[in-house]
C-alpha atoms as a PDB file:
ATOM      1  CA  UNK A   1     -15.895  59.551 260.597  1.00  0.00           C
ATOM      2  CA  UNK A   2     -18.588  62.206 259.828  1.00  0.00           C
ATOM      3  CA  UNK A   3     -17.010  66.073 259.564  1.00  0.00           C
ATOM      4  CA  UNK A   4     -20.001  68.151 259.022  1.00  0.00           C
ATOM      5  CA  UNK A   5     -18.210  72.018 258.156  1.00  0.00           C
ATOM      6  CA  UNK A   6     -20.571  74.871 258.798  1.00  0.00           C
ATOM      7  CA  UNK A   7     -23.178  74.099 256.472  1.00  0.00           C
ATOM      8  CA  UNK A   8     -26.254  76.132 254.950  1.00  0.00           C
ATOM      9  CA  UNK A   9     -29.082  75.079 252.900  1.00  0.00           C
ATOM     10  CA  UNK A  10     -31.630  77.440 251.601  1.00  0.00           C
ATOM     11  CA  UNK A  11     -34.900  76.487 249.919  1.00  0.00           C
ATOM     12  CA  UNK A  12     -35.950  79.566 248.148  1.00  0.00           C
ATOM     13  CA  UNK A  13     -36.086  82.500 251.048  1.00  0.00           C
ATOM     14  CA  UNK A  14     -36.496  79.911 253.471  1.00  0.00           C
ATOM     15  CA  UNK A  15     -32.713  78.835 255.436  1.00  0.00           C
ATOM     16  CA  UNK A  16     -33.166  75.518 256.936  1.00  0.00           C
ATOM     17  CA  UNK A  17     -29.833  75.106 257.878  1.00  0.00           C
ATOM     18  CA  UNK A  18     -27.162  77.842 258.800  1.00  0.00           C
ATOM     19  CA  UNK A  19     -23.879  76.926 259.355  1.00  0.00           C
ATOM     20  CA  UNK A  20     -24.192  73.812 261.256  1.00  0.00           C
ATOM     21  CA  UNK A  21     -21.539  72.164 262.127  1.00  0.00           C
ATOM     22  CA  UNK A  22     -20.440  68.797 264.427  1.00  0.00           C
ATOM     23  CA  UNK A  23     -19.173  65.417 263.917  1.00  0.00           C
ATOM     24  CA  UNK A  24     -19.317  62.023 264.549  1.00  0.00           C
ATOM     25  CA  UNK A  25     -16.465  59.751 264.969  1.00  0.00           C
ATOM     26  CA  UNK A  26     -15.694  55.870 264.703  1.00  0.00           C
ATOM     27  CA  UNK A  27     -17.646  53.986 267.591  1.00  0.00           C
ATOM     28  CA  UNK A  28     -19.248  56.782 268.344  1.00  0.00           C
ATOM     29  CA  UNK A  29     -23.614  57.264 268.215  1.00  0.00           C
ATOM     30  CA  UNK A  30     -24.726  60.857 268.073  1.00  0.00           C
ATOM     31  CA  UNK A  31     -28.519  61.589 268.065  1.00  0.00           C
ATOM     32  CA  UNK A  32     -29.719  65.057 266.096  1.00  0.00           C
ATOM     33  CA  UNK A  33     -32.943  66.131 267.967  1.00  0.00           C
ATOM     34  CA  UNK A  34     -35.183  68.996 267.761  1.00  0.00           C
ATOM     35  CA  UNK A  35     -38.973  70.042 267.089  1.00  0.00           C
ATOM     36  CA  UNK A  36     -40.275  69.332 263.805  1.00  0.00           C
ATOM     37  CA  UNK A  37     -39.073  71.706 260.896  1.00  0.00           C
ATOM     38  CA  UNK A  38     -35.693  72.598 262.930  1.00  0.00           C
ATOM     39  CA  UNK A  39     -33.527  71.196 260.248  1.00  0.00           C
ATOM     40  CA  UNK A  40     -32.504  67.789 261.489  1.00  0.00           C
ATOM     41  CA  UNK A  41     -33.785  65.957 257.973  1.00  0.00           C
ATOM     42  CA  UNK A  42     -32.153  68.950 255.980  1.00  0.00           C
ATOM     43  CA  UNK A  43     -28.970  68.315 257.671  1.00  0.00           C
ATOM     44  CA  UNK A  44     -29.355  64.480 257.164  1.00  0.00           C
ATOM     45  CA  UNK A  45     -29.559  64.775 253.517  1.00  0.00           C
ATOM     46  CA  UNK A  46     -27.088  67.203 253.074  1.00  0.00           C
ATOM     47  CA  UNK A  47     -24.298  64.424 254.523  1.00  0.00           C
ATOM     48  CA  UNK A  48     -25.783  61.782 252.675  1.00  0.00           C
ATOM     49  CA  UNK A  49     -24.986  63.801 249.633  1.00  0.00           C
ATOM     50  CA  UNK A  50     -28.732  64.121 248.527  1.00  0.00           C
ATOM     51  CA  UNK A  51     -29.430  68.190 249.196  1.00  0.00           C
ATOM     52  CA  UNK A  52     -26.219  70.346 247.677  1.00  0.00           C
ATOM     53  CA  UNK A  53     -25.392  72.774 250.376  1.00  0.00           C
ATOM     54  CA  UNK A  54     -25.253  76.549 249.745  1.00  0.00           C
ATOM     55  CA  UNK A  55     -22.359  77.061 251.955  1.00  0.00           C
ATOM     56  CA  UNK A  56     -19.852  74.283 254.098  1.00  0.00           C
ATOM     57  CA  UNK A  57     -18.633  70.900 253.154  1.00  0.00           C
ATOM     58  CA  UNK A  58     -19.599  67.489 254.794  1.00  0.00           C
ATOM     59  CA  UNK A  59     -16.528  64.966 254.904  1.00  0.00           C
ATOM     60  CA  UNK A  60     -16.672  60.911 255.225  1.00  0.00           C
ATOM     61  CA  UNK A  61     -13.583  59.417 255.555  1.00  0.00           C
ATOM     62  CA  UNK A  62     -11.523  62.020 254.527  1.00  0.00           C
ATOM     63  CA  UNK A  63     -13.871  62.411 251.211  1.00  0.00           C
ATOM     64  CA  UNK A  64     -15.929  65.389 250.300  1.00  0.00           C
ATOM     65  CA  UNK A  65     -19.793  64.845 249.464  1.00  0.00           C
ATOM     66  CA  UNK A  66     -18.833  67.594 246.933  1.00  0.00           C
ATOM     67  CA  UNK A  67     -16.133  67.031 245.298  1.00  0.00           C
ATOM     68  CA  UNK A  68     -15.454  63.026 245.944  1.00  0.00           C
ATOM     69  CA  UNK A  69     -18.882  62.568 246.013  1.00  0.00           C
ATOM     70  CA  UNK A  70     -19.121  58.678 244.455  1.00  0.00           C
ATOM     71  CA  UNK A  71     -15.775  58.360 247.441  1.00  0.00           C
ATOM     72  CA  UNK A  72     -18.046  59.954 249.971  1.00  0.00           C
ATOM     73  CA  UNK A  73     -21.586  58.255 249.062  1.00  0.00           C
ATOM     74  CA  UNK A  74     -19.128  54.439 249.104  1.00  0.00           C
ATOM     75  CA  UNK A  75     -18.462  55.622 252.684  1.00  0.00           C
ATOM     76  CA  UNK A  76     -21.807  55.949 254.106  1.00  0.00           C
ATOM     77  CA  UNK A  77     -24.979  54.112 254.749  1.00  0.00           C
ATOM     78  CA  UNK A  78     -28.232  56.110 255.209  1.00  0.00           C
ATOM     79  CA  UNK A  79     -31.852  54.992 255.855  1.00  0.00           C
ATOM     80  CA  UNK A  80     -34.697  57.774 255.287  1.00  0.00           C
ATOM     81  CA  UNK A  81     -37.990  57.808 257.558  1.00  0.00           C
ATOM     82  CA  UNK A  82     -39.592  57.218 253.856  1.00  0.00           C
ATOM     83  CA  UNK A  83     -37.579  54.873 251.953  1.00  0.00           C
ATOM     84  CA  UNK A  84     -38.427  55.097 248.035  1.00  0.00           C
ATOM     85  CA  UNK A  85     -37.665  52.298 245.602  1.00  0.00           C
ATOM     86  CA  UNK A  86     -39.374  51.646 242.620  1.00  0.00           C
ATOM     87  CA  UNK A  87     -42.438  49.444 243.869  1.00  0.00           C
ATOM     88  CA  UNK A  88     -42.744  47.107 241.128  1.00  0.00           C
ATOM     89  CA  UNK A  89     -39.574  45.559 241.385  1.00  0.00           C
ATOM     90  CA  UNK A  90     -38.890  42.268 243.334  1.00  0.00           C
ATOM     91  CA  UNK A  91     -36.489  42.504 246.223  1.00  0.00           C
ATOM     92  CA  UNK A  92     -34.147  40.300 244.985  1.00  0.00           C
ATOM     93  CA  UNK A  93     -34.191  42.222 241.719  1.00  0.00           C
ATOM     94  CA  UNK A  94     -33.789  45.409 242.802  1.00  0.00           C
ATOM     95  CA  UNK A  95     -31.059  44.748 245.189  1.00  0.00           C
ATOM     96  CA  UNK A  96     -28.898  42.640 242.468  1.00  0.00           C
ATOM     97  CA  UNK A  97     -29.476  45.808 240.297  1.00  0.00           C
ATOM     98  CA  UNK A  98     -28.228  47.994 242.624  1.00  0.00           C
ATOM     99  CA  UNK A  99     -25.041  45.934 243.491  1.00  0.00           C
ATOM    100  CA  UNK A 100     -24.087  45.434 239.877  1.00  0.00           C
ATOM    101  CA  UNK A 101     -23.235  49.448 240.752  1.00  0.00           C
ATOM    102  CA  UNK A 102     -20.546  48.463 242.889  1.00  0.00           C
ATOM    103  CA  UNK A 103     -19.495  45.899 241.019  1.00  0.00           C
ATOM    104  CA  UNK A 104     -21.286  42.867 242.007  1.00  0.00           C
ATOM    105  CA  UNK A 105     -21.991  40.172 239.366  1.00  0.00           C
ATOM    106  CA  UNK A 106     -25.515  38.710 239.699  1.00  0.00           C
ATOM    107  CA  UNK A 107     -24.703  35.688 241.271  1.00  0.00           C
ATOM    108  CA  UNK A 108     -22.378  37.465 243.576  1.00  0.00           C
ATOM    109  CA  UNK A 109     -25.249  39.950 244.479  1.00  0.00           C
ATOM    110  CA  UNK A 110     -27.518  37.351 245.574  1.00  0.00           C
ATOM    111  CA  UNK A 111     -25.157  35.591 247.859  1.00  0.00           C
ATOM    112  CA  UNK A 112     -24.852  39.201 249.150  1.00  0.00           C
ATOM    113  CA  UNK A 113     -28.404  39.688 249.145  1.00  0.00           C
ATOM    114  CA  UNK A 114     -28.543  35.828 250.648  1.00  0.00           C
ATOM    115  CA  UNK A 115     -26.430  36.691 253.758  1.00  0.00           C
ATOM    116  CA  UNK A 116     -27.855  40.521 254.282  1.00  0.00           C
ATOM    117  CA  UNK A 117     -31.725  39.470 254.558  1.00  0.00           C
ATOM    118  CA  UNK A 118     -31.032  36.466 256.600  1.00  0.00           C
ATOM    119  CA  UNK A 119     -29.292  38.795 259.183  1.00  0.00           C
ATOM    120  CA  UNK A 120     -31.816  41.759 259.059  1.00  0.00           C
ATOM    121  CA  UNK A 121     -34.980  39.758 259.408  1.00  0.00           C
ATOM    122  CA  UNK A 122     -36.049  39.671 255.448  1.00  0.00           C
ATOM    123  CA  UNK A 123     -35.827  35.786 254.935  1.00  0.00           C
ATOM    124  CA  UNK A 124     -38.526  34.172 252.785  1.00  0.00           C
ATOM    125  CA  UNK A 125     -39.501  37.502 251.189  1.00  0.00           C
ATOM    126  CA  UNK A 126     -36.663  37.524 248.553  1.00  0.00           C
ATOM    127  CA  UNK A 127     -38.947  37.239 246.125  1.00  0.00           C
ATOM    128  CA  UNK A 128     -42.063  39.667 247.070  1.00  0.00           C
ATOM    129  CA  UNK A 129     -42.281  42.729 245.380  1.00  0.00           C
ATOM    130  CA  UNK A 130     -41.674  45.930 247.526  1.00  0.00           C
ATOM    131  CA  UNK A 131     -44.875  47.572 247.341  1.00  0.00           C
ATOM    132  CA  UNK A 132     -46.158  44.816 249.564  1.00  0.00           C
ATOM    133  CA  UNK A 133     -43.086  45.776 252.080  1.00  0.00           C
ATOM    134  CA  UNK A 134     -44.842  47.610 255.544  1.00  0.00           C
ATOM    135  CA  UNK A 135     -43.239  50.392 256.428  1.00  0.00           C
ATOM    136  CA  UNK A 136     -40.781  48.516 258.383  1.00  0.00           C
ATOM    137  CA  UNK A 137     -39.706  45.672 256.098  1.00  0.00           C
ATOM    138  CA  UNK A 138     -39.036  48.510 253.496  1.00  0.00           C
ATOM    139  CA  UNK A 139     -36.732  50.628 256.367  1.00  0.00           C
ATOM    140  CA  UNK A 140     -34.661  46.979 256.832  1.00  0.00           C
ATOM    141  CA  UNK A 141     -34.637  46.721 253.006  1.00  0.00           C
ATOM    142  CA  UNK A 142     -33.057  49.811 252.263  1.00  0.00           C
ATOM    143  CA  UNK A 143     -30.539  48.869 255.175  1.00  0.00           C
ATOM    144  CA  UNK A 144     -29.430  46.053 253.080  1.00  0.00           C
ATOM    145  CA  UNK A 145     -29.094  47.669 250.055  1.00  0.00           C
ATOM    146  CA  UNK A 146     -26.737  50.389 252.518  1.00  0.00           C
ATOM    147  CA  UNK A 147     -24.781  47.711 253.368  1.00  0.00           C
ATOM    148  CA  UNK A 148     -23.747  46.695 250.156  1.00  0.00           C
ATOM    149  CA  UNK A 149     -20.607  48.950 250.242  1.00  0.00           C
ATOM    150  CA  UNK A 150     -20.009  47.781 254.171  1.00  0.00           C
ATOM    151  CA  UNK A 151     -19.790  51.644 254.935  1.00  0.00           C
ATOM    152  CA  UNK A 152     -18.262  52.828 257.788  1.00  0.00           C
ATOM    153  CA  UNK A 153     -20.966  55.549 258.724  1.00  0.00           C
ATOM    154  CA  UNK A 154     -24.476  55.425 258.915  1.00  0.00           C
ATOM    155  CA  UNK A 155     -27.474  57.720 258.876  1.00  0.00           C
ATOM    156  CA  UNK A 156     -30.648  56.866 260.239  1.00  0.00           C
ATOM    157  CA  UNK A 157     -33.408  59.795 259.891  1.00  0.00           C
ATOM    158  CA  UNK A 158     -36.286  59.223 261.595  1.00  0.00           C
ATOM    159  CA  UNK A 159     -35.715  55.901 261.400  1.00  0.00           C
ATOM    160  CA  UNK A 160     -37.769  54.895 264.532  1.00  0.00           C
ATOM    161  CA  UNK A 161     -41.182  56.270 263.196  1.00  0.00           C
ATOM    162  CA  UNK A 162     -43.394  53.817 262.396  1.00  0.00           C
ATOM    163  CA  UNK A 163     -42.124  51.213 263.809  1.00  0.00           C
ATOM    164  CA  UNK A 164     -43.707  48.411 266.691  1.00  0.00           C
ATOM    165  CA  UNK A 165     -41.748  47.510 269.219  1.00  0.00           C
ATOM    166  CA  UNK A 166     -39.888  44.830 267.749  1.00  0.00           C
ATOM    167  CA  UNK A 167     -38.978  46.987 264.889  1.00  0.00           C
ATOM    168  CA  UNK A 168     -37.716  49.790 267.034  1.00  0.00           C
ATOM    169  CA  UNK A 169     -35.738  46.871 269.500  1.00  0.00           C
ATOM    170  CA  UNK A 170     -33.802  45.964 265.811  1.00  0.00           C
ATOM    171  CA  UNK A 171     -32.723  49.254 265.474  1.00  0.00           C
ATOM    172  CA  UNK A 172     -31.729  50.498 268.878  1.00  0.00           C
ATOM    173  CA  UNK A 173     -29.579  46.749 268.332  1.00  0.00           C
ATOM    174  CA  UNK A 174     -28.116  47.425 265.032  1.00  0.00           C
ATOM    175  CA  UNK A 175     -27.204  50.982 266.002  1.00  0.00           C
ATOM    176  CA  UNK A 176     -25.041  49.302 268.741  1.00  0.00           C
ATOM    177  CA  UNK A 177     -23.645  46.791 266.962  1.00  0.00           C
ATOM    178  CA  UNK A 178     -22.287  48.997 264.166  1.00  0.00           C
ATOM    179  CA  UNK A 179     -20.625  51.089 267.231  1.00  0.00           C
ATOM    180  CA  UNK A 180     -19.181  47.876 268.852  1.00  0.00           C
ATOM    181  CA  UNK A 181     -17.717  47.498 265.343  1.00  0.00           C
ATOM    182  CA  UNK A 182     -16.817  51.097 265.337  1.00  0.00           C
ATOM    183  CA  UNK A 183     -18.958  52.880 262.494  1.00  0.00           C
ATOM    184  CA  UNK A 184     -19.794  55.829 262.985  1.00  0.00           C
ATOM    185  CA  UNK A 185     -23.788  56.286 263.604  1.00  0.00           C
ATOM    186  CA  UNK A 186     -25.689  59.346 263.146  1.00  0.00           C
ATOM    187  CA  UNK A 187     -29.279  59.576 263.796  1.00  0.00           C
ATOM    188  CA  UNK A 188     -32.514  61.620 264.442  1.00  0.00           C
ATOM    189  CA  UNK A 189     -35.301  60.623 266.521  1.00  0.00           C
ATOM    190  CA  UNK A 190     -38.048  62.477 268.029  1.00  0.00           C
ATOM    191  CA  UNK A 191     -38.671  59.436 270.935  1.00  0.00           C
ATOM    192  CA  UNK A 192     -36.329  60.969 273.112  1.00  0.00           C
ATOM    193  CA  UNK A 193     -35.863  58.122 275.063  1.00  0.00           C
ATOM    194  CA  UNK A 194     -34.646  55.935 272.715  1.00  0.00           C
ATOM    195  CA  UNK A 195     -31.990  58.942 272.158  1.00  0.00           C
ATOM    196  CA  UNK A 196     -31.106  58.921 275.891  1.00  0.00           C
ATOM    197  CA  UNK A 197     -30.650  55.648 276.143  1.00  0.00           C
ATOM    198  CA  UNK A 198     -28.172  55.487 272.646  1.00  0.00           C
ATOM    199  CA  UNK A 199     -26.204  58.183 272.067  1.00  0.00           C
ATOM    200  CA  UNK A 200     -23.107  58.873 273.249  1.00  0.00           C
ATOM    201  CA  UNK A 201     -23.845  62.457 272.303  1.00  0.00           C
ATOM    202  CA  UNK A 202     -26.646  64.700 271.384  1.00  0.00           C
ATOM    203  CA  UNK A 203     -26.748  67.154 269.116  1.00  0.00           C
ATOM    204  CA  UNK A 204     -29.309  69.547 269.611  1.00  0.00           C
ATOM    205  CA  UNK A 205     -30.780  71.757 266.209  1.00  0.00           C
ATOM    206  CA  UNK A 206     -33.599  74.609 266.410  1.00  0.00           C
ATOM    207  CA  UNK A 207     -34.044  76.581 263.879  1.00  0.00           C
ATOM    208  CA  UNK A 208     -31.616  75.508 261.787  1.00  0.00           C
ATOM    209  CA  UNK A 209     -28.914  76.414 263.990  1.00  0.00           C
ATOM    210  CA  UNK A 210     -27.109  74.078 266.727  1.00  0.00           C
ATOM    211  CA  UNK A 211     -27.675  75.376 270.215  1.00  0.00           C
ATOM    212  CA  UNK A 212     -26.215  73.353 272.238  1.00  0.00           C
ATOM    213  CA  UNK A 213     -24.000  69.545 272.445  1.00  0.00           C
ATOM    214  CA  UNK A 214     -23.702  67.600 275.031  1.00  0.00           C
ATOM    215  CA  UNK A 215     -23.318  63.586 276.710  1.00  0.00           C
ATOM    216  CA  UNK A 216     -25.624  62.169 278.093  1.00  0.00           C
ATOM    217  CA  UNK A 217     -23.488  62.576 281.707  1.00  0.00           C
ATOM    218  CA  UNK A 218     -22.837  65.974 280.582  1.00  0.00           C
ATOM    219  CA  UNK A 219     -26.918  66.641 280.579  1.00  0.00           C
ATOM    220  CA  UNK A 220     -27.643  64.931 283.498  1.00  0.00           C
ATOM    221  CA  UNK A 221     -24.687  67.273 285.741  1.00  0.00           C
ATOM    222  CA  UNK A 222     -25.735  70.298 284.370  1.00  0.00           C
ATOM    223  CA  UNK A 223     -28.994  70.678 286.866  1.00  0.00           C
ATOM    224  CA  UNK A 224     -28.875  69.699 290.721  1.00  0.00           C
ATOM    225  CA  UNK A 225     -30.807  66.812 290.956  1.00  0.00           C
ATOM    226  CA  UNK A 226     -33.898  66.281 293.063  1.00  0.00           C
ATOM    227  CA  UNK A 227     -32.767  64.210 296.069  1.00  0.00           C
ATOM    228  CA  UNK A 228     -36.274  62.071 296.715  1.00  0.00           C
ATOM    229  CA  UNK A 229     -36.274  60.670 300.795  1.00  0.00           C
ATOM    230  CA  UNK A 230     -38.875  58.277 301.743  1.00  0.00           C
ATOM    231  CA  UNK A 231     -40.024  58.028 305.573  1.00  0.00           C
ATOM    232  CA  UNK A 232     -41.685  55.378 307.164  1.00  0.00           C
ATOM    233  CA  UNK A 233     -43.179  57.630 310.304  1.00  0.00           C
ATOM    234  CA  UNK A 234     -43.844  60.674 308.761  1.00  0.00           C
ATOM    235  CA  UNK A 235     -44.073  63.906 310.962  1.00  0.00           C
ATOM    236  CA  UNK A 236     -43.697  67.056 309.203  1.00  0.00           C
ATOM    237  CA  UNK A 237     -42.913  68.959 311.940  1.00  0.00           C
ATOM    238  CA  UNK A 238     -39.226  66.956 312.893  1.00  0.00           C
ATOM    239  CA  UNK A 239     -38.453  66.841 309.563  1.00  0.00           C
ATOM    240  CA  UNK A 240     -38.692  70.924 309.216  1.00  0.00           C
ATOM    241  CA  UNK A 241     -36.768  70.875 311.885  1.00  0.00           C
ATOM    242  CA  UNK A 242     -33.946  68.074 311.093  1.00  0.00           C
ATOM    243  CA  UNK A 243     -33.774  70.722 307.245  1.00  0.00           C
ATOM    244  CA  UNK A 244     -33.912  73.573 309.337  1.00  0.00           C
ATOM    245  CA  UNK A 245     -30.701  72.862 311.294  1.00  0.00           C
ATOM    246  CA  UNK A 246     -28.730  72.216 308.431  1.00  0.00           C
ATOM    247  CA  UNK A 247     -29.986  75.267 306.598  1.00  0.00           C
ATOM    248  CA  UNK A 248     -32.049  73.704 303.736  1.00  0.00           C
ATOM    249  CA  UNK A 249     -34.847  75.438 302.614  1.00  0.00           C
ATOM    250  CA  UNK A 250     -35.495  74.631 298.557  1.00  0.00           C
ATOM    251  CA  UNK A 251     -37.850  71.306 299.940  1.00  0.00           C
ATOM    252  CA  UNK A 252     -41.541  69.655 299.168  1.00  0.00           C
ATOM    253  CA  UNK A 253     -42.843  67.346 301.461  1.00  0.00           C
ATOM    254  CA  UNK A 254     -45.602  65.415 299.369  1.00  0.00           C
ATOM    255  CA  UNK A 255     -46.932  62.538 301.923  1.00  0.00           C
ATOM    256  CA  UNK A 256     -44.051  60.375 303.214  1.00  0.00           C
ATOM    257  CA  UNK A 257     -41.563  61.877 300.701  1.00  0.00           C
ATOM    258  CA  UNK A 258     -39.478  64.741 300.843  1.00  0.00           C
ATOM    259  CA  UNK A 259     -38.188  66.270 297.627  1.00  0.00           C
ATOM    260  CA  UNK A 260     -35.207  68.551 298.065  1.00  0.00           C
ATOM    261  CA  UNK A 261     -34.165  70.596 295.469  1.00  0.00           C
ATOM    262  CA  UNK A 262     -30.911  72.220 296.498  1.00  0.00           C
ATOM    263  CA  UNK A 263     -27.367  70.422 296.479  1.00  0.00           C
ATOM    264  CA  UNK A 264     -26.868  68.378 299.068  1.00  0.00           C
ATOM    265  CA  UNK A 265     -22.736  67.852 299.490  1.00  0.00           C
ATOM    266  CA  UNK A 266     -22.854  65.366 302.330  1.00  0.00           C
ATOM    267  CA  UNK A 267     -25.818  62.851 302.398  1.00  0.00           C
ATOM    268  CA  UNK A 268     -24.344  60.566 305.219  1.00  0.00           C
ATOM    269  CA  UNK A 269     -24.981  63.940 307.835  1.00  0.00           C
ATOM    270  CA  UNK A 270     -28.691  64.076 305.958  1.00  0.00           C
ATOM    271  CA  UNK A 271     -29.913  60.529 306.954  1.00  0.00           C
ATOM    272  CA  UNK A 272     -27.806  60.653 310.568  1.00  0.00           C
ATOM    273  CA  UNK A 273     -30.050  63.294 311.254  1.00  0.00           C
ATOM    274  CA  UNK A 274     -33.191  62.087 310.526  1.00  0.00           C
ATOM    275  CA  UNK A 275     -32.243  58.782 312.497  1.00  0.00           C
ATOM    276  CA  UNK A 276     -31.473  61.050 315.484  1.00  0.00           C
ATOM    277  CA  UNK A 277     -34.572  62.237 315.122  1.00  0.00           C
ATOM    278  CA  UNK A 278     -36.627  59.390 315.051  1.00  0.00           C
ATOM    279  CA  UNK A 279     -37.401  59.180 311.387  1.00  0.00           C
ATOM    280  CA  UNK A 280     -37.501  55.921 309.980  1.00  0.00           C
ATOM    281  CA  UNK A 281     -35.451  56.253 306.419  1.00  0.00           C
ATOM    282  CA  UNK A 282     -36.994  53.310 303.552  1.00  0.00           C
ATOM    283  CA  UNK A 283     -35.300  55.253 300.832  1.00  0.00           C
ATOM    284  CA  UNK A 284     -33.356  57.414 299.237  1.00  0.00           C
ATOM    285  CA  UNK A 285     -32.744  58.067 295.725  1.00  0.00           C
ATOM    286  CA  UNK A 286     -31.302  60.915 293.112  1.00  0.00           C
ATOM    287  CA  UNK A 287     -33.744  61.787 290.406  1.00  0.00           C
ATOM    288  CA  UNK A 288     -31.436  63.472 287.656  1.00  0.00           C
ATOM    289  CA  UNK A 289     -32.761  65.647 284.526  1.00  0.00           C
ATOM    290  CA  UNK A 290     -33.493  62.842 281.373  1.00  0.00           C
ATOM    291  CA  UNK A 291     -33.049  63.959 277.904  1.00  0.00           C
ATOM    292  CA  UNK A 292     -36.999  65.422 277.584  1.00  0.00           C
ATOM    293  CA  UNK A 293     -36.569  67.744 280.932  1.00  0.00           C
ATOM    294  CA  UNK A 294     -33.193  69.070 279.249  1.00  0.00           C
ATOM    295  CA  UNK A 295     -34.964  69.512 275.580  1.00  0.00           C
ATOM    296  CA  UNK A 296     -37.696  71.583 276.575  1.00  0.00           C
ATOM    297  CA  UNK A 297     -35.866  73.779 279.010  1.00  0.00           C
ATOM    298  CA  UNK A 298     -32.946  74.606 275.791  1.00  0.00           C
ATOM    299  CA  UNK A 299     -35.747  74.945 273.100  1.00  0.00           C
ATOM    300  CA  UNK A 300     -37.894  77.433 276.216  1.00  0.00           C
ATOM    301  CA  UNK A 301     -34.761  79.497 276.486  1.00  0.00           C
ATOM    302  CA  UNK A 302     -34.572  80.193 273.347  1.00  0.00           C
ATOM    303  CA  UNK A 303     -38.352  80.762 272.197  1.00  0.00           C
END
């Protein structure tokens, strides 16, 4: 579990985090989103131990980053948008080197390092050294060298940028498998629908401060959706009249749709009355706010 206590981080006279605070527990995926510069890397960085805060605590596992911090760092997996190794090192070499700081023996390490880049697509390139990694080889790299420790939490900043579509489908995968196995996953993305379609939560940071948290179900309740009604045999003027009688007036009629935009407590009275009438119904369907709609109107409100 990730316990994130009212933390601040200051660079200089500029506070790019103040007092943020949220969690995430086991089996649980919680996506940190906001416009670029609101803090979301900041706040990253502080839980992976990286950035010292000036204020607050962050707590994996029951361990402080600041004062269990080699207990803490064990505890967690994190994977920058910018992974840096040093470039002139083989795979293979670097990881073993890295593992012999948990413990590993060499020949241990590679058995490790056999196993971890069979199951995270790095097969065959063992042996290459990492400045020839793309962008995304070196993002699945530094996931392997995470999972040397088999935390329970993860951090994934950004980790979606740069990446095709195959790249991003490993991911949005991985993130899911580490919940079925209940980790803890924390990550930031600015492709919000990859967010929607993830998180159990969302976590919403502007300028440096958390404004708002929510589910995804939570989102989607808290505006009336648009109830969208398709008819065959159009004719404006019965359908005025079929809204008129039971007093709605917050409507669009755009060709053979109608878009109503008030809430609509019994549907079943909505389409008897547009049968009665003549109407031919072919559909009707609920258009609820996604994760984008909900984003701009929090960040608007607050600008």
């Amino acid at each position: 579990m990730i316990n994130i206590q009212g933390i601040t981080k200051k660079f200089k006279n500029i506070t790019a985090v103040d007092n943020v605070s949220f969690n995430v527990r086991n089996g649980e995926i919680v996506g940190l989103v906001g416009l670029n510069g609101a803090g979301k890397t900041t706040t990253i960085r502080v839980t992976a131990g990286v950035l010292i805060p000036n204020k607050g605590d962050v707590i994996i596992d029951g361990y402080s980053v600041l004062k269990d911090k080699k207990k803490a760092s064990a505890n967690i997996g994190w994977v920058p948008e910018l992974p840096i190794f040093e470039l002139d090192f083989k795979a293979i070499d670097y990881f073993v080197y890295i593992s012999g700081f948990y413990g590993y023996s060499a020949s241990e390490a590679k058995r490790l390092a056999n196993e971890l880049f069979q199951e995270l697509g790095l097969s065959g390139f063992e042996n290459k050294k990492l400045e020839t990694y793309s962008q995304g080889m070196k993002k699945r790299f530094t996931l392997a060298v995470s999972l040397i420790s088999n935390p329970n939490n993860f951090l994934f900043d950004e980790v979606l940028n740069g990446l095709d579509v195959e790249g991003i489908a490993f991911f949005r995968n991985l993130a899911l498998k580490f919940k079925k196995e209940g980790k803890a996953v924390l990550f930031s993305s600015h492709i919000l629908k990859e967010v929607e379609n993830l998180a159990d939560r969302v976590v919403f940071i502007h300028k440096g401060k958390i404004i708002d948290i929510k589910t995804m179900d939570e989102i989607k309740r808290s505006v009336t959706p648009q109830i969208i009604i398709s008819i065959e045999n159009m004719d404006n003027n019965k359908v005025k009249e079929v809204l008129s009688s039971l007093k709605l007036s917050g409507y669009e009629i755009n060709g053979n749709n109608i878009v109503i935009n008030e809430k609509l407590e019994d549907k079943t009275s909505l389409l008897q009355a547009f049968i009665s009438a003549g109407l031919k119904v072919s559909e009707m369907k609920e258009n609820y706010i996604d994760l984008e709609e909900y984003f701009f109107k929090i960040i608007g409100e607050r600008r």
